N, CA and C of each residue as an Amber inpcrd file, in Angstrom:
protein
   594
   0.8250000  -1.2040000   0.0000000   0.0000000   0.0000000   0.0000000
   0.8610000   1.2560000   0.0000000   1.9740000   1.2140000   0.7190000
   2.8680000   2.3710000   0.8040000   3.3850000   2.7680000  -0.5750000
   3.5430000   1.7820000  -1.4400000   4.0080000   2.0160000  -2.8110000
   3.0660000   2.9750000  -3.5400000   1.7700000   2.8690000  -3.2410000
   0.7650000   3.7040000  -3.9180000   0.5970000   5.0730000  -3.2630000
   0.7720000   5.1170000  -1.9460000   0.4900000   6.3670000  -1.2280000
   1.7190000   7.2500000  -1.0280000   2.9100000   6.7300000  -1.3140000
   4.1380000   7.5140000  -1.1240000   4.7070000   7.9420000  -2.4710000
   5.0080000   9.2350000  -2.5610000   5.5800000   9.7680000  -3.7930000
   7.0140000   9.2580000  -3.9420000   7.3960000   8.8360000  -5.1640000
   8.7620000   8.3410000  -5.3470000   9.7920000   9.4540000  -5.1480000
  10.9780000   9.0670000  -4.6370000  12.0410000  10.0450000  -4.3850000
  12.4770000  10.6810000  -5.7000000  12.6220000   9.8580000  -6.7330000
  13.0190000  10.3600000  -8.0510000  11.7930000  10.3560000  -8.9570000
  11.4490000  11.5360000  -9.4650000  10.2950000  11.6600000 -10.3620000
  10.7700000  11.4310000 -11.7890000  10.1960000  10.4220000 -12.4600000
  10.6340000  10.1240000 -13.8280000  10.0030000  11.0630000 -14.8600000
   9.0460000  11.8860000 -14.4210000   8.4340000  12.8570000 -15.3270000
   7.3870000  12.2800000 -16.2560000   7.0600000  11.0010000 -16.1140000
   6.0960000  10.3680000 -17.0260000   4.7680000  10.0200000 -16.3550000
   4.5930000  10.3980000 -15.1040000   3.3670000  10.0600000 -14.3650000
   3.1200000   8.5540000 -14.3930000   4.1720000   7.7650000 -14.2780000
   4.0280000   6.3150000 -14.4510000   4.2510000   5.5230000 -13.1700000
   4.6080000   6.1870000 -12.0700000   4.8490000   5.4450000 -10.8290000
   3.5100000   4.9910000 -10.2500000   3.5250000   3.9560000  -9.3830000
   2.2760000   3.5170000  -8.7410000   1.5810000   4.6630000  -8.0030000
   2.3770000   5.5370000  -7.3660000   1.8090000   6.6830000  -6.6520000
   1.1000000   7.6410000  -7.6200000   1.7180000   7.8940000  -8.7720000
   1.1030000   8.7710000  -9.7820000  -0.2160000   8.1860000 -10.2760000
  -0.2070000   6.8740000 -10.5070000  -1.4250000   6.2110000 -10.9970000
  -2.5310000   6.2500000  -9.9420000  -2.1360000   6.0730000  -8.6770000
  -3.0940000   6.1210000  -7.5770000  -3.6980000   7.5310000  -7.4580000
  -2.8260000   8.5490000  -7.5310000  -3.2950000   9.9420000  -7.4750000
  -4.2390000  10.2570000  -8.6260000  -3.8940000   9.7420000  -9.8020000
  -4.7260000   9.9860000 -10.9830000  -6.1250000   9.3990000 -10.7700000
  -6.1790000   8.1760000 -10.2300000  -7.4700000   7.5300000  -9.9610000
  -8.2740000   8.3370000  -8.9410000  -7.5870000   8.8290000  -7.9070000
  -8.2570000   9.6360000  -6.8820000  -8.8330000  10.9180000  -7.4800000
  -8.0100000  11.6110000  -8.2680000  -8.4520000  12.8730000  -8.8840000
  -9.6370000  12.6290000  -9.8030000  -9.5570000  11.5810000 -10.6120000
 -10.6520000  11.2690000 -11.5380000 -11.9370000  10.9650000 -10.7730000
 -11.7990000  10.3000000  -9.6270000 -12.9680000   9.9960000  -8.8010000
 -13.6030000  11.2910000  -8.2730000 -12.7730000  12.1790000  -7.6770000
 -13.2920000  13.4320000  -7.1180000 -13.9360000  14.3000000  -8.2000000
 -13.2640000  14.4060000  -9.3470000 -13.7910000  15.2230000 -10.4510000
 -15.1060000  14.6380000 -10.9580000 -15.1530000  13.3110000 -11.1040000
 -16.3760000  12.6430000 -11.5610000 -17.5320000  12.8590000 -10.6000000
 -17.2500000  12.7360000  -9.2910000 -18.2840000  12.9540000  -8.2700000
 -18.7750000  14.4030000  -8.2810000 -17.8220000  15.3210000  -8.3730000
 -18.1730000  16.7480000  -8.4020000 -19.0720000  17.0430000  -9.6070000
 -18.6740000  16.5640000 -10.7800000 -19.4570000  16.8150000 -11.9990000
 -20.8530000  16.1990000 -11.9120000 -20.9210000  14.9300000 -11.4790000
 -22.2280000  14.2550000 -11.4650000 -23.1840000  14.8930000 -10.4510000
 -22.6440000  15.3570000  -9.3160000 -23.5180000  15.9690000  -8.3060000
 -23.9560000  17.3730000  -8.7230000 -23.0280000  18.1700000  -9.2720000
 -23.3940000  19.5410000  -9.6510000 -24.3110000  19.5730000 -10.8730000
 -24.3420000  18.4860000 -11.6380000 -25.2650000  18.3950000 -12.7820000
 -26.7220000  18.3000000 -12.3290000 -26.9240000  17.9070000 -11.0630000
 -28.2920000  17.6920000 -10.5600000 -28.7820000  18.8200000  -9.6510000
 -27.8930000  19.7320000  -9.2710000 -28.2750000  20.7620000  -8.2980000
 -28.5380000  22.0900000  -9.0100000 -29.7280000  22.6820000  -8.7990000
 -30.0130000  23.9890000  -9.4130000 -29.0620000  25.0640000  -8.8680000
 -28.7370000  26.0280000  -9.7070000 -27.7930000  27.0860000  -9.3250000
 -28.1950000  27.8010000  -8.0380000 -29.4710000  28.1520000  -7.8980000
 -29.8980000  28.9250000  -6.7300000 -29.6460000  28.1990000  -5.4150000
 -29.5160000  26.8790000  -5.4550000 -29.2690000  26.1070000  -4.2250000
 -27.9370000  26.4620000  -3.5900000 -26.9820000  26.9330000  -4.3980000
 -25.6320000  27.1660000  -3.8710000 -25.5990000  28.2860000  -2.8340000
 -26.6300000  29.1310000  -2.8170000 -26.6540000  30.2080000  -1.8170000
 -27.0890000  29.7020000  -0.4400000 -27.5390000  28.4530000  -0.3760000
 -27.9840000  27.8670000   0.8940000 -26.8470000  27.0550000   1.5200000
 -26.0310000  27.7200000   2.3520000 -24.8580000  27.0630000   2.9490000
 -25.2390000  25.9500000   3.9180000 -26.4690000  25.9570000   4.4090000
 -26.8670000  24.9080000   5.3570000 -27.3140000  23.6340000   4.6410000
 -27.3840000  23.6780000   3.3140000 -27.7870000  22.5020000   2.5430000
 -26.6590000  21.4700000   2.5280000 -27.0010000  20.2260000   2.8240000
 -26.0000000  19.1470000   2.8610000 -25.3840000  18.9270000   1.4880000
 -26.1920000  19.0090000   0.4210000 -25.6500000  18.7580000  -0.9170000
 -24.7160000  19.8820000  -1.3570000 -24.9980000  21.1120000  -0.9210000
 -24.1070000  22.2320000  -1.2480000 -22.7870000  22.0630000  -0.5120000
 -22.8520000  21.7280000   0.7650000 -21.6250000  21.4850000   1.5360000
 -20.8030000  20.3610000   0.9090000 -21.5030000  19.3400000   0.4150000
 -20.8110000  18.2010000  -0.1980000 -20.0590000  18.6180000  -1.4610000
 -20.7050000  19.4200000  -2.3270000 -20.0090000  19.8080000  -3.5680000
 -18.8850000  20.8010000  -3.2880000 -19.0440000  21.6390000  -2.2650000
 -17.9510000  22.5440000  -1.8920000 -16.7530000  21.7400000  -1.3880000
 -17.0380000  20.6920000  -0.6090000 -15.9540000  19.8330000  -0.1040000
 -15.3000000  19.0540000  -1.2470000 -16.1140000  18.5320000  -2.1580000
 -15.5700000  17.8060000  -3.3140000 -14.6870000  18.7120000  -4.1640000
 -15.1080000  19.9610000  -4.3190000 -14.3210000  20.9270000  -5.0840000
 -12.9520000  21.1430000  -4.4370000 -12.9410000  21.2360000  -3.1120000
 -11.6840000  21.3870000  -2.3710000 -10.8040000  20.1520000  -2.5390000
 -11.4320000  18.9730000  -2.4630000 -10.6780000  17.7200000  -2.6200000
 -10.0870000  17.6120000  -4.0230000 -10.8460000  18.0450000  -5.0210000
 -10.3260000  18.0490000  -6.4040000  -9.0770000  18.9110000  -6.4810000
  -9.1580000  20.1140000  -5.8980000  -8.0250000  21.0410000  -5.9530000
  -6.8110000  20.4680000  -5.2400000  -7.0140000  19.9120000  -4.0400000
  -5.8950000  19.3200000  -3.2930000  -5.2700000  18.1730000  -4.0640000
  -6.1210000  17.3700000  -4.6760000  -5.6340000  16.2270000  -5.4370000
  -4.8070000  16.6920000  -6.6350000  -5.3350000  17.6770000  -7.3710000
  -4.6220000  18.1730000  -8.5560000  -3.3170000  18.8700000  -8.1760000
  -3.3010000  19.5230000  -7.0030000  -2.0670000  20.1690000  -6.5310000
  -0.9610000  19.1520000  -6.3030000  -1.3460000  17.9470000  -5.8560000
  -0.3590000  16.9080000  -5.5390000  -0.1800000  15.8970000  -6.6570000
  -0.7210000  16.2080000  -7.8020000  -0.6720000  15.2490000  -8.9070000
   0.2590000  15.7460000 -10.0000000   0.8610000  14.7910000 -10.7050000
   1.7050000  15.1790000 -11.8380000   0.8570000  15.3550000 -13.0990000
  -0.4570000  15.1720000 -12.9710000  -1.3440000  15.3200000 -14.1300000
  -1.3490000  16.7490000 -14.6530000  -1.2690000  17.6970000 -13.7220000
  -1.3060000  19.1080000 -14.1080000   0.0970000  19.6710000 -13.9710000
   0.7210000  19.9340000 -15.0950000   2.1030000  20.4020000 -15.0770000
   2.2300000  21.8690000 -15.4790000   1.3910000  22.2890000 -16.4210000
   1.5230000  23.6580000 -16.9170000   1.0750000  24.6570000 -15.8530000
   1.8310000  25.7360000 -15.7210000   1.5410000  26.7490000 -14.7050000
   0.1640000  27.3730000 -14.9330000  -0.1700000  27.6690000 -16.2150000
  -1.4700000  28.2970000 -16.5080000  -2.6140000  27.3890000 -16.0680000
  -2.4450000  26.0820000 -16.3240000  -3.4970000  25.1300000 -15.9580000
  -3.6760000  25.0860000 -14.4430000  -2.5540000  25.0880000 -13.7150000
  -2.6230000  25.0890000 -12.2490000  -3.3010000  26.3670000 -11.7600000
  -2.9350000  27.5000000 -12.3830000  -3.5430000  28.7780000 -11.9990000
  -5.0420000  28.7800000 -12.2700000  -5.4440000  28.2530000 -13.4410000
  -6.8670000  28.2000000 -13.7930000  -7.6550000  27.3390000 -12.8150000
  -7.0580000  26.1940000 -12.4280000  -7.7160000  25.3230000 -11.4450000
  -7.8880000  26.0460000 -10.1140000  -6.8580000  26.7830000  -9.7150000
  -6.8910000  27.5260000  -8.4420000  -7.9420000  28.6330000  -8.4970000
  -7.9940000  29.3680000  -9.6250000  -8.9850000  30.4420000  -9.7850000
 -10.3920000  29.8600000  -9.7130000 -10.5930000  28.7210000 -10.4020000
 -11.9170000  28.0950000 -10.3930000 -12.3140000  27.7090000  -8.9700000
 -11.3880000  27.0810000  -8.2350000 -11.6850000  26.6560000  -6.8610000
 -11.9960000  27.8570000  -5.9700000 -11.1770000  28.9050000  -6.0680000
 -11.4120000  30.1070000  -5.2510000 -12.7750000  30.7210000  -5.5660000
 -13.0980000  30.8020000  -6.8710000 -14.3800000  31.3800000  -7.2980000
 -15.5360000  30.5210000  -6.8050000 -15.3920000  29.2040000  -6.9500000
 -16.4650000  28.2930000  -6.5460000 -16.6810000  28.3380000  -5.0360000
 -15.5940000  28.3560000  -4.2700000 -15.7080000  28.3860000  -2.8060000
 -16.3560000  29.6860000  -2.3240000 -16.0880000  30.7830000  -3.0400000
 -16.6530000  32.0860000  -2.6450000 -18.0570000  32.3040000  -3.2050000
 -18.4940000  31.4370000  -4.1150000 -19.7470000  31.6780000  -4.8470000
 -21.0070000  31.7590000  -3.9760000 -21.1460000  30.9910000  -2.8820000
 -22.3600000  31.1650000  -2.0740000 -22.5150000  32.6090000  -1.5860000
 -21.4110000  33.1950000  -1.1180000 -21.4470000  34.5800000  -0.6410000
 -21.6170000  35.5540000  -1.7980000 -20.8470000  35.3510000  -2.8720000
 -20.8960000  36.2490000  -4.0330000 -22.2890000  36.2860000  -4.6400000
 -22.8730000  35.1060000  -4.8730000 -24.2000000  35.0480000  -5.4960000
 -25.2880000  35.5930000  -4.5680000 -25.1510000  35.3630000  -3.2650000
 -26.1250000  35.9090000  -2.3130000 -26.1370000  37.4350000  -2.4020000
 -24.9380000  38.0520000  -2.4700000 -24.8490000  39.5170000  -2.5890000
 -25.4620000  39.9940000  -3.9000000 -25.1410000  39.3060000  -4.9920000
 -25.6730000  39.6920000  -6.3100000 -27.1950000  39.6380000  -6.3020000
 -27.7650000  38.5520000  -5.7810000 -29.2220000  38.3940000  -5.7900000
 -29.9090000  39.3630000  -4.8190000 -29.1930000  39.7390000  -3.7620000
 -29.7660000  40.7120000  -2.8240000 -29.8560000  42.0870000  -3.4880000
 -28.8190000  42.4470000  -4.2450000 -28.8080000  43.7430000  -4.9370000
 -29.7080000  43.7500000  -6.1680000 -29.8730000  42.5740000  -6.7890000
 -30.6710000  42.4740000  -8.0250000 -31.6800000  41.3350000  -7.8970000
 -32.6980000  41.4940000  -7.0510000 -33.6450000  40.3970000  -6.7960000
 -34.3950000  39.9360000  -8.0420000 -34.4980000  40.8010000  -9.0430000
 -35.2000000  40.4430000 -10.2860000 -34.5350000  39.2430000 -10.9650000
 -33.2330000  39.0810000 -10.7680000 -32.5150000  37.9440000 -11.3690000
 -33.0900000  36.6060000 -10.9090000 -33.6550000  36.5740000  -9.7200000
 -34.2100000  35.3320000  -9.1820000 -35.4110000  34.8380000  -9.9820000
 -35.9740000  35.7150000 -10.8080000 -37.1300000  35.3380000 -11.6270000
 -36.7330000  34.9380000 -13.0470000 -35.5030000  35.1870000 -13.4320000
 -35.0690000  34.9130000 -14.8060000 -34.9490000  33.4120000 -15.0480000
 -35.5760000  32.9380000 -16.1250000 -35.5210000  31.4990000 -16.4390000
 -34.1030000  31.0630000 -16.8040000 -33.2920000  32.0050000 -17.3060000
 -31.9000000  31.6720000 -17.6440000 -31.1350000  31.1900000 -16.4150000
 -31.5700000  31.5950000 -15.2320000 -30.9140000  31.1650000 -13.9930000
 -31.7250000  30.1320000 -13.2230000 -33.0520000  30.1900000 -13.3240000
 -33.8650000  29.2290000 -12.5660000 -33.7440000  27.8270000 -13.1450000
 -33.4140000  27.7340000 -14.4440000 -33.3670000  26.4190000 -15.1000000
 -31.9550000  25.8620000 -15.2650000 -30.9570000  26.5730000 -14.7660000
 -29.5710000  26.1320000 -14.9850000 -29.0330000  25.4220000 -13.7350000
 -28.1540000  24.4500000 -13.9700000 -27.5460000  23.7270000 -12.8460000
 -26.2290000  24.3940000 -12.4540000 -25.7440000  24.0300000 -11.2790000
 -24.4440000  24.5360000 -10.8220000 -23.3680000  24.1710000 -11.8440000
 -23.4230000  22.9410000 -12.3460000 -22.4090000  22.4720000 -13.3030000
 -22.3880000  23.3460000 -14.5550000 -23.5650000  23.5720000 -15.1570000
 -23.6290000  24.3460000 -16.4010000 -23.1990000  25.7920000 -16.1860000
 -23.6260000  26.3770000 -15.0740000 -23.2600000  27.7660000 -14.7940000
 -21.7490000  27.8910000 -14.6180000 -21.1620000  26.9930000 -13.8100000
 -19.7330000  27.1210000 -13.5330000 -18.8540000  26.6390000 -14.6880000
 -19.4230000  25.8950000 -15.6240000 -18.6880000  25.5960000 -16.8640000
 -18.4580000  26.8930000 -17.6240000 -19.4890000  27.7530000 -17.6490000
 -19.3620000  29.0600000 -18.3170000 -18.4100000  29.9780000 -17.5470000
 -18.4980000  29.9510000 -16.2190000 -17.5970000  30.7640000 -15.3920000
 -16.1530000  30.3360000 -15.6350000 -15.9360000  29.0250000 -15.6990000
 -14.5990000  28.4840000 -15.9300000 -14.0650000  28.9090000 -17.2930000
 -14.9250000  28.8740000 -18.3120000 -14.5270000  29.2900000 -19.6620000
 -14.0950000  30.7530000 -19.6450000 -14.8680000  31.5890000 -18.9700000
 -14.5420000  33.0170000 -18.8480000 -13.2060000  33.1980000 -18.1180000
 -13.0050000  32.4660000 -17.0260000 -11.7620000  32.5680000 -16.2450000
 -10.5580000  32.1370000 -17.0600000 -10.7260000  31.0580000 -17.8380000
  -9.6110000  30.5470000 -18.6440000  -9.1790000  31.5290000 -19.7230000
 -10.1220000  32.3580000 -20.1870000  -9.7690000  33.3800000 -21.1750000
  -8.9240000  34.4720000 -20.5350000  -9.0770000  34.6130000 -19.2180000
  -8.2550000  35.5740000 -18.4810000  -8.6230000  37.0240000 -18.7070000
  -9.8110000  37.2800000 -19.2760000 -10.2070000  38.6630000 -19.5620000
 -10.6570000  39.4070000 -18.3130000 -11.2720000  38.6780000 -17.3890000
 -11.8790000  39.3400000 -16.2350000 -11.4340000  38.6680000 -14.9440000
 -11.3090000  39.4830000 -13.8980000 -10.9310000  38.9310000 -12.5980000
 -12.0790000  38.1410000 -11.9920000 -13.2790000  38.7260000 -12.0430000
 -14.4500000  38.0630000 -11.4790000 -15.4040000  37.7390000 -12.6140000
 -15.6480000  36.4650000 -12.8320000 -16.4540000  36.0520000 -13.9900000
 -17.9020000  35.7320000 -13.6520000 -18.3070000  35.8560000 -12.4000000
 -19.6790000  35.4670000 -12.0600000 -20.7030000  36.4200000 -12.6790000
 -20.5390000  37.7280000 -12.4660000 -21.5060000  38.6810000 -13.0200000
 -21.4550000  38.7060000 -14.5530000 -20.2680000  38.7000000 -15.1810000
 -20.2440000  38.6240000 -16.6490000 -20.9330000  37.3650000 -17.1900000
 -20.8350000  36.2500000 -16.4560000 -21.5000000  35.0130000 -16.8890000
 -23.0150000  35.1640000 -16.7970000 -23.4990000  35.7650000 -15.7090000
 -24.9410000  36.0090000 -15.5780000 -25.4200000  36.8910000 -16.7260000
 -24.6700000  37.9520000 -17.0140000 -25.0360000  38.8730000 -18.0990000
 -25.0840000  38.1480000 -19.4340000 -24.0930000  37.3040000 -19.6870000
 -24.0300000  36.5710000 -20.9530000 -25.1980000  35.5850000 -21.0750000
 -25.4810000  34.8450000 -20.0080000 -26.5510000  33.8460000 -20.0480000
 -27.9400000  34.4800000 -20.1170000 -28.0790000  35.6590000 -19.5270000
 -29.4130000  36.2600000 -19.3750000 -29.6250000  37.4970000 -20.2370000
 -28.7820000  37.6960000 -21.2490000 -28.8660000  38.9530000 -21.9960000
 -30.2420000  39.2010000 -22.6100000 -30.9080000  38.1530000 -23.0860000
 -32.2310000  38.3510000 -23.6970000 -33.2500000  38.8400000 -22.6690000
 -33.2340000  38.2300000 -21.4870000 -34.1860000  38.6360000 -20.4520000
 -33.8510000  40.0140000 -19.8830000 -32.5620000  40.3230000 -19.8040000
 -32.1490000  41.6500000 -19.3370000 -32.6290000  42.7120000 -20.3280000
 -32.4460000  42.4520000 -21.6260000 -32.8980000  43.3980000 -22.6550000
 -34.4170000  43.5370000 -22.6570000 -35.1190000  42.4210000 -22.4930000
 -36.5850000  42.4660000 -22.4430000 -37.0460000  43.2960000 -21.2480000
 -36.3680000  43.1380000 -20.1200000 -36.6800000  43.9300000 -18.9350000
 -36.4590000  45.4120000 -19.2000000 -35.3570000  45.7030000 -19.8840000
 -35.0250000  47.0960000 -20.1900000 -36.0920000  47.7180000 -21.0930000
 -36.5990000  46.9250000 -22.0290000 -37.6580000  47.4090000 -22.9290000
 -38.9090000  47.8030000 -22.1490000 -39.2030000  47.0680000 -21.0860000
 -40.4060000  47.3320000 -20.2840000 -40.1070000  48.1390000 -19.0270000
 -38.9460000  48.7940000 -19.0570000 -38.4370000  49.4500000 -17.8560000
 -39.3420000  50.5650000 -17.3540000 -39.5070000  50.6010000 -16.0530000
 -40.1280000  51.7420000 -15.3990000 -39.0960000  52.2830000 -14.4330000
 -38.7360000  53.5460000 -14.6160000 -37.6500000  54.1250000 -13.8300000
 -38.1380000  55.3790000 -13.1340000 -37.6300000  55.6060000 -11.9570000
 -37.9030000  56.8610000 -11.2650000 -36.6070000  57.3490000 -10.6460000
 -36.1960000  58.5760000 -11.0040000 -34.9110000  59.0910000 -10.5470000
 -35.0820000  60.5230000 -10.0650000 -34.4100000  60.8770000  -8.9980000
 -34.3840000  62.2640000  -8.5320000 -33.0250000  62.5690000  -7.9540000
 -32.4570000  63.7620000  -8.2340000 -31.1230000  64.0860000  -7.7150000
 -31.1700000  64.3560000  -6.2180000 -30.0660000  64.1470000  -5.5570000
 -29.9800000  64.4580000  -4.1380000 -29.7540000  65.9580000  -3.9840000
 -30.6000000  66.6170000  -3.1890000 -30.5410000  68.0750000  -3.0500000
 -29.1810000  68.5400000  -2.5300000 -28.6020000  67.7520000  -1.6220000
 -27.3510000  68.2000000  -1.0100000 -26.1740000  68.1480000  -1.9770000
 -26.3160000  67.4190000  -3.0840000 -25.2190000  67.2830000  -4.0400000
 -25.3370000  68.2900000  -5.1760000 -26.5480000  68.4940000  -5.6900000
 -26.7440000  69.3440000  -6.8610000 -27.3830000  70.6710000  -6.4690000
 -26.8960000  71.7270000  -7.0480000 -27.4730000  73.0480000  -6.8150000
 -28.4500000  73.3500000  -7.9550000 -29.5370000  72.5920000  -8.0060000
 -30.5240000  72.7220000  -9.0800000 -31.9100000  72.7600000  -8.4660000
 -32.8910000  73.2340000  -9.2430000 -34.2640000  73.1780000  -8.7230000
 -34.6610000  71.7250000  -8.4710000 -35.5890000  71.5390000  -7.5590000
 -36.0690000  70.1860000  -7.2830000 -36.7960000  69.6400000  -8.4950000
 -36.4210000  68.4290000  -8.8950000 -37.1650000  67.7980000  -9.9810000
 -37.0880000  66.2910000  -9.8330000 -38.0060000  65.6270000 -10.4930000
 -38.0050000  64.1680000 -10.5500000 -38.1900000  63.7570000 -11.9880000
 -37.6640000  62.5890000 -12.3080000 -37.7930000  62.0500000 -13.6580000
 -38.3800000  60.6530000 -13.5440000 -39.3310000  60.3380000 -14.4060000
 -39.8950000  58.9830000 -14.4210000 -40.1190000  58.5520000 -15.8630000
 -39.9500000  57.2620000 -16.1070000 -40.2040000  56.7090000 -17.4330000
 -41.1090000  55.5020000 -17.2530000 -42.1560000  55.3950000 -18.0610000
 -43.0650000  54.2560000 -17.9590000 -43.7750000  54.0670000 -19.2860000
 -44.5840000  53.0250000 -19.3860000 -45.4100000  52.8070000 -20.5740000
 -46.8590000  53.0970000 -20.2080000 -47.5610000  53.7890000 -21.1250000
 -48.9620000  54.0810000 -20.8520000 -49.8440000  52.9230000 -21.3190000
 -51.1690000  53.1150000 -21.2560000 -52.1130000  52.0490000 -21.6280000
 -51.9850000  51.6120000 -23.0830000 -51.4950000  52.5120000 -23.9380000
 -51.3260000  52.1770000 -25.3590000 -49.9230000  51.6500000 -25.6480000
 -49.1980000  51.3170000 -24.5990000 -47.8440000  50.7540000 -24.6780000
 -46.8210000  51.7460000 -25.2410000 -47.1500000  53.0320000 -25.1850000
 -46.2010000  54.0520000 -25.6280000 -45.3550000  54.4700000 -24.4380000
 -44.0850000  54.7660000 -24.7140000 -43.2100000  55.2220000 -23.6380000
 -43.5550000  56.6570000 -23.2710000 -43.5720000  56.9190000 -21.9810000
 -43.8300000  58.2690000 -21.4880000 -42.6950000  58.6650000 -20.5520000
 -42.2270000  59.8910000 -20.7100000 -41.2190000  60.4490000 -19.8260000
 -41.8670000  61.6050000 -19.0710000 -41.7260000  61.6100000 -17.7810000
 -42.3260000  62.6750000 -16.9790000 -41.2310000  63.3570000 -16.1660000
 -41.1110000  64.6770000 -16.3550000 -40.2270000  65.4970000 -15.5350000
 -41.1140000  66.3440000 -14.6340000 -40.8980000  66.2940000 -13.3500000
 -41.6830000  67.0910000 -12.4160000 -40.7560000  68.0780000 -11.7230000
 -41.0700000  69.3890000 -11.8490000 -40.2740000  70.4190000 -11.1710000
 -41.1980000  71.1790000 -10.2260000 -40.9590000  71.0680000  -8.9500000
 -41.8060000  71.6600000  -7.9060000 -43.2650000  71.3010000  -8.1740000
 -44.1180000  72.2920000  -8.4860000 -45.5300000  71.9900000  -8.6910000
 -45.9020000  71.9090000 -10.1640000 -44.9380000  72.1440000 -11.0620000
 -45.2390000  72.1170000 -12.4980000 -44.9760000  70.7330000 -13.0490000
 -45.8230000  70.2930000 -13.9330000 -45.6200000  68.9790000 -14.5390000
 -45.4730000  69.1490000 -16.0450000 -44.4440000  68.5680000 -16.5870000
 -44.1920000  68.6460000 -18.0200000 -44.2050000  67.2340000 -18.5690000
 -45.1010000  66.9310000 -19.4860000 -45.1510000  65.6090000 -20.1230000
 -44.3990000  65.6720000 -21.4360000 -43.5310000  64.7210000 -21.6760000
 -42.7770000  64.6670000 -22.9350000 -43.1610000  63.4130000 -23.6850000
């Protein structure tokens, strides 16, 4: 057994020692378990830290990372970095997604997110991370997956905005945008007691 669990003193560089083969089997097991479990869990579940299945996939993700760190399977520095970024992002995701959904509760109604699994969502996050364009890929991934629903929401947007008096030295006014009964867009500017319809 020691032959399998102990790293050889001299590394032949071919991942061919009994220890390398044992590590490879372990990593493949953890990765397989992580993939199969996250394929069945809806994305929104990840914000529930008290869920046993969420805790399990977070632990499996950690085990995958530890295994890959000690394995000769991953040799390239970029690949090791990408694995580390993915693990860090995944481990932080319950908190990150909770904050995002708290600030943007409308996202909880989007079918692009209600119908997606943890596996599918984080496959996209991983793809974004591997490109190296962005430090945090969670919000860009949501935007990419939900662009149609975001645009549809924008089309039906109702907005109300007013400047803060202490910041601007302007007359008091409010701005609102909405659709009327005939589905036409209406912009309303209100200044003190005067109302101007545009």
